[in-house]
Tab-separated table of C-alpha atoms in Angstrom:
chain	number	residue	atom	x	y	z
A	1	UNK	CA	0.000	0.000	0.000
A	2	UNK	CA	3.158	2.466	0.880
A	3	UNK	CA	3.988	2.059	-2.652
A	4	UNK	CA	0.454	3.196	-4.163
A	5	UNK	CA	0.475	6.069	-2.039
A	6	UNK	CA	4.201	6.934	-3.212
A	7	UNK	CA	3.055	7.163	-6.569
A	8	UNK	CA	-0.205	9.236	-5.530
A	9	UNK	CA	2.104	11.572	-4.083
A	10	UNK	CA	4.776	11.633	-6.966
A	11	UNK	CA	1.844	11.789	-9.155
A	12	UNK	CA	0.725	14.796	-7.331
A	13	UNK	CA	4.067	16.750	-7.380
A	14	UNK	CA	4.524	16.354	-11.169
A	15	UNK	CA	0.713	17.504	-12.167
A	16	UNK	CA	2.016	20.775	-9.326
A	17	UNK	CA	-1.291	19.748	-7.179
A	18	UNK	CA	0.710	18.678	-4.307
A	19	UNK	CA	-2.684	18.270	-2.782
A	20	UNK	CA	-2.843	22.096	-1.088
A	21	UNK	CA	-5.991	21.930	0.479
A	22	UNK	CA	-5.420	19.288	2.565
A	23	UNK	CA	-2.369	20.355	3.034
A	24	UNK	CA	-3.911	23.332	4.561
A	25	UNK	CA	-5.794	21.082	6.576
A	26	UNK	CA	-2.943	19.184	7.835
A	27	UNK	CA	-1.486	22.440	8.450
A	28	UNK	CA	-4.117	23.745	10.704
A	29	UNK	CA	-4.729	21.121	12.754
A	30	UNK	CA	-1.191	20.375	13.407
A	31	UNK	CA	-0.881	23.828	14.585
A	32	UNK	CA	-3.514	23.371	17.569
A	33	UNK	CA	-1.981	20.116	18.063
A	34	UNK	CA	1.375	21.653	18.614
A	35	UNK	CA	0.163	24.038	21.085
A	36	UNK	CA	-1.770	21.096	22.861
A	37	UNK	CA	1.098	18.886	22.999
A	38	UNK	CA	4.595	20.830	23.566
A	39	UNK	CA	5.950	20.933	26.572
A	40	UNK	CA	4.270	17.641	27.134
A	41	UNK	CA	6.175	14.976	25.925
A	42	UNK	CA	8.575	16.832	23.493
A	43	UNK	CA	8.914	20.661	21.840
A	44	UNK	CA	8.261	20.572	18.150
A	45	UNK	CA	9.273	23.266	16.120
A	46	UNK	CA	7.684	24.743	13.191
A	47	UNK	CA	9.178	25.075	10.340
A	48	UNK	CA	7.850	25.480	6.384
A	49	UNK	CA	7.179	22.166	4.956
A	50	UNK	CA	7.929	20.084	8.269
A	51	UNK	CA	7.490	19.899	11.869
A	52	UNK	CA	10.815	18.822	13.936
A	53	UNK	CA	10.210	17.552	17.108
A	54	UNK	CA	12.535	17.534	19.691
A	55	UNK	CA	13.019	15.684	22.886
A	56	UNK	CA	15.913	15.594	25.552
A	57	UNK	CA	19.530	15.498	25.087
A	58	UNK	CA	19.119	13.022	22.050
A	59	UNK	CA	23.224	12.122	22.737
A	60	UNK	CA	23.039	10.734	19.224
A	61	UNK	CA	22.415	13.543	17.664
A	62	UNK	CA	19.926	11.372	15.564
A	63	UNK	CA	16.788	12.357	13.832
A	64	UNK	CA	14.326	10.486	11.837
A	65	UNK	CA	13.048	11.376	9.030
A	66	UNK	CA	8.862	9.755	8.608
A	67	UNK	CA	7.174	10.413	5.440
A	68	UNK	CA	5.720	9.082	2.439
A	69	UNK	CA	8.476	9.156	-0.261
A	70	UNK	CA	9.113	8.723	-3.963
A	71	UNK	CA	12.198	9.516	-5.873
A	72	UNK	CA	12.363	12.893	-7.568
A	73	UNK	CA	12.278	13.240	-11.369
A	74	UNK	CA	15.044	14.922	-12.384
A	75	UNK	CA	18.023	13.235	-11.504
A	76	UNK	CA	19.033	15.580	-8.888
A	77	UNK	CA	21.664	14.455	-6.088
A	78	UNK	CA	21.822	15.680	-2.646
A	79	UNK	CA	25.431	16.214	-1.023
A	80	UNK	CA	26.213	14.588	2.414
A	81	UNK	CA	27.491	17.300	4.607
A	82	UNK	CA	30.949	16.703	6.575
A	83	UNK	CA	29.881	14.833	9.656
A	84	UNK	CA	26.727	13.852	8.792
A	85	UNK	CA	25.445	10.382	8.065
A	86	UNK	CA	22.296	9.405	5.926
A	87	UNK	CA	20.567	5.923	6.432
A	88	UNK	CA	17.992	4.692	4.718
A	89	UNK	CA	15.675	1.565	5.923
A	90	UNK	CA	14.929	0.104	2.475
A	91	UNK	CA	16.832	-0.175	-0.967
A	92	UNK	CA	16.743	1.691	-3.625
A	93	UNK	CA	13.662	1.566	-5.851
A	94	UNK	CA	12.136	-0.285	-3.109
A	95	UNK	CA	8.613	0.388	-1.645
A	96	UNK	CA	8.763	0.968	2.726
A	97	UNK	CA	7.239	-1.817	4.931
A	98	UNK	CA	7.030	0.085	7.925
A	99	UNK	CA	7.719	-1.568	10.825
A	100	UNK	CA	6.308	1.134	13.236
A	101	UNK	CA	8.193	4.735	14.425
A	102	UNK	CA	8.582	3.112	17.429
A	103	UNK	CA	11.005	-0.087	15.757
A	104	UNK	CA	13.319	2.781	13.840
A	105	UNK	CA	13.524	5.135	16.504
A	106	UNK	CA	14.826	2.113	19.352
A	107	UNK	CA	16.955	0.903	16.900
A	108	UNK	CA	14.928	-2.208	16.476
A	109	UNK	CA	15.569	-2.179	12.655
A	110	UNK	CA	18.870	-2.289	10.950
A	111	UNK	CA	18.854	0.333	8.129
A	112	UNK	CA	20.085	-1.044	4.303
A	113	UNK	CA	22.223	1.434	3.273
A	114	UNK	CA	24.268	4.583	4.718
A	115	UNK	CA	25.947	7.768	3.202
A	116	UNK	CA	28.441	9.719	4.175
A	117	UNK	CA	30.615	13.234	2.923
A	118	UNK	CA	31.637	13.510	0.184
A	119	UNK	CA	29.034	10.935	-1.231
A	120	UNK	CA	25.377	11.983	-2.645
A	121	UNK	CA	22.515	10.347	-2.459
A	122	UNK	CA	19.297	11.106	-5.180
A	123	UNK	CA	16.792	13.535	-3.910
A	124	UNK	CA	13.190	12.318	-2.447
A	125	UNK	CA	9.724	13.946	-3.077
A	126	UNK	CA	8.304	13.571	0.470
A	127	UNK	CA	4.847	13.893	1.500
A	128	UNK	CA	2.669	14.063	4.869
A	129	UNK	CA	2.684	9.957	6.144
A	130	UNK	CA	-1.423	9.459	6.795
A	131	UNK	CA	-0.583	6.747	10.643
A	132	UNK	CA	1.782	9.602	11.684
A	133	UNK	CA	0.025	12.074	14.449
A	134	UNK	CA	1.712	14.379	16.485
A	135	UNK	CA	0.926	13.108	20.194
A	136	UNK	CA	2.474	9.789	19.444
A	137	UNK	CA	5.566	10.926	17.574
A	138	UNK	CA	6.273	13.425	20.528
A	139	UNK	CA	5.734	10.419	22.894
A	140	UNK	CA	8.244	8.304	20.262
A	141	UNK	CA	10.395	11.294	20.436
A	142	UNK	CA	10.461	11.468	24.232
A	143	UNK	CA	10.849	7.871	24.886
A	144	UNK	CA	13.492	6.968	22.584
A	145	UNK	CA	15.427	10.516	23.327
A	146	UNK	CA	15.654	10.946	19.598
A	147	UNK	CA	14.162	14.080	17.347
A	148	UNK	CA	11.933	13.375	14.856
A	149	UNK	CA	10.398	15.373	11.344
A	150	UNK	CA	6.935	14.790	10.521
A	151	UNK	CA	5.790	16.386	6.964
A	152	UNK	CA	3.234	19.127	6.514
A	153	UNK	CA	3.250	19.482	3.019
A	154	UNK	CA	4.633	17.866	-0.142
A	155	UNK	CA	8.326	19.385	0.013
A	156	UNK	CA	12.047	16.925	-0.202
A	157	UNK	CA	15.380	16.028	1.129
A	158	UNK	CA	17.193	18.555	-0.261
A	159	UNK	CA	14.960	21.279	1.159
A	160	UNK	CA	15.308	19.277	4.893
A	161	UNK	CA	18.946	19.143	4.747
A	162	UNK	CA	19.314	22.465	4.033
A	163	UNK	CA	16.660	23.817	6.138
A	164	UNK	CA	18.360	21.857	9.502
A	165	UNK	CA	21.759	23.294	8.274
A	166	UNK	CA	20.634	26.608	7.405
A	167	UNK	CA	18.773	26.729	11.335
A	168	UNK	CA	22.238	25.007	13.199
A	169	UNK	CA	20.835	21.828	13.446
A	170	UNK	CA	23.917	20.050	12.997
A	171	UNK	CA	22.830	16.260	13.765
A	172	UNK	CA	25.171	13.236	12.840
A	173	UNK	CA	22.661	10.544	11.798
A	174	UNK	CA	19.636	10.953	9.876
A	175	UNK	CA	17.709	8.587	9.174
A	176	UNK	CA	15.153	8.155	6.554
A	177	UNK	CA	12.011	5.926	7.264
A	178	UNK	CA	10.245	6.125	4.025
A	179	UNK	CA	9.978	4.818	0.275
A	180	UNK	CA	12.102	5.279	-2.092
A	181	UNK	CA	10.156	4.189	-5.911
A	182	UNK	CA	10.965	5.900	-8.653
A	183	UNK	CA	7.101	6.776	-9.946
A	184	UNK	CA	7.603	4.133	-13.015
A	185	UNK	CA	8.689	1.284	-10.167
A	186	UNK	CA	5.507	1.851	-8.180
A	187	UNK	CA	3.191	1.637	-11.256
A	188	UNK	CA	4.840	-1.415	-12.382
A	189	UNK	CA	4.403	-2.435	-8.881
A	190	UNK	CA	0.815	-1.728	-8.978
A	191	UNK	CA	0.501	-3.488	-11.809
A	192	UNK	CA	2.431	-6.690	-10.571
A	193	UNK	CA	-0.374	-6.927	-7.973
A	194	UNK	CA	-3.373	-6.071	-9.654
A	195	UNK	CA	-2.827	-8.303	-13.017
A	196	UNK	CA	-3.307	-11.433	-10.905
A	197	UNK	CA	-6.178	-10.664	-9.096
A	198	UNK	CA	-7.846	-10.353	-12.484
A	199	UNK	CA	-6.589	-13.428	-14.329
A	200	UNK	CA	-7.867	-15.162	-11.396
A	201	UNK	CA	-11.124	-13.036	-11.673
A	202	UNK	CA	-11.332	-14.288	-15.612
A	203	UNK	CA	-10.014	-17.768	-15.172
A	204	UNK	CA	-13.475	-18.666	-12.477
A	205	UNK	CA	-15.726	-17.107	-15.190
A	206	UNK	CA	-14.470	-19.498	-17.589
């Protein structure tokens, strides 16, 4: 299902939709949300495209990155800044299984590849993930002692990293808990699922 909803999103982004009124929606909710819940369990802070939420010392210096992902379009490559190391939980061209915030953030899963300076690594469309809500992600946040980024709106890696570097956010592991289909591998993927269901539809009519 993550890998339907990847190429919804990626879908979205190249038609320009990017799906503003909920995002709006999203938006304003999260906004009452944040006043409800900071100070509670974790202080998230607002910023453009993405809320970071962040709870005690985090030693690490680790956040994690939730969101529904596709790979961009254009073949655009993001640069790994010195000291900073990028894992992500699934292979390239590979739809997400999530295993849960909780499993990534307690280091319960063992990510399948990691980037460091000078490498690059391709940019990712990312996109608001529908199980994520704020309450539990500041709990996650606070339990683990890790920071987390929830999406508001359809924005990407590139804008992240640059955002957290721009604001002196200078973490050493991020890690990125989402898909990473190229829109052609998704609809293939779709495609791969639904053929069968409809041979087998045709072959009992017979």
């Amino acid at each position: 299902m993550l890998g339907v909803t990847s190429l919804a999103s990626g879908l979205a982004v190249m038609a320009g939709l990017a799906g503003k009124g909920i995002a709006a929606k999203i938006a304003g909710s999260m906004n009452k949300s944040i006043l409800k819940h900071s100070n509670t369990f974790a202080n998230p802070i607002d910023f453009d495209t993405f809320l970071l939420i962040k709870a005690g010392s985090n030693p690490q210096k680790r956040v994690v990155i939730t969101a529904d992902g596709v790979q961009a379009l254009l073949n655009r490559k993001v640069s790994i800044q010195p000291d900073l190391e990028v894992r992500f939980y699934v292979n390239k061209h590979k739809a997400f299984n999530d295993p849960g915030i909780s499993a990534i953030t307690g280091n319960k899963v063992i990510p399948r590849e990691s980037y460091s300076h000078p490498s690059k690594v391709r940019n990712h469309y990312l996109s608001f993930y529908k199980p994520d809500t704020l309450p539990n992600l500041c709990y996650t946040a606070r339990a683990d002692n890790v920071d987390i980024i929830m999406i508001k709106k359809t924005t990407s890696l590139y804008h992240i990293l640059n955002t957290l570097k721009q604001n002196g956010m200078n973490y050493k592991i991020v890690d990125c808990a989402f898909c990473r289909s190229t829109i052609t591998d998704t609809a293939l993927e779709y495609v791969g699922i639904e053929m069968p269901a409809q041979d087998a539809l045709l072959a009992s009519s017979v």
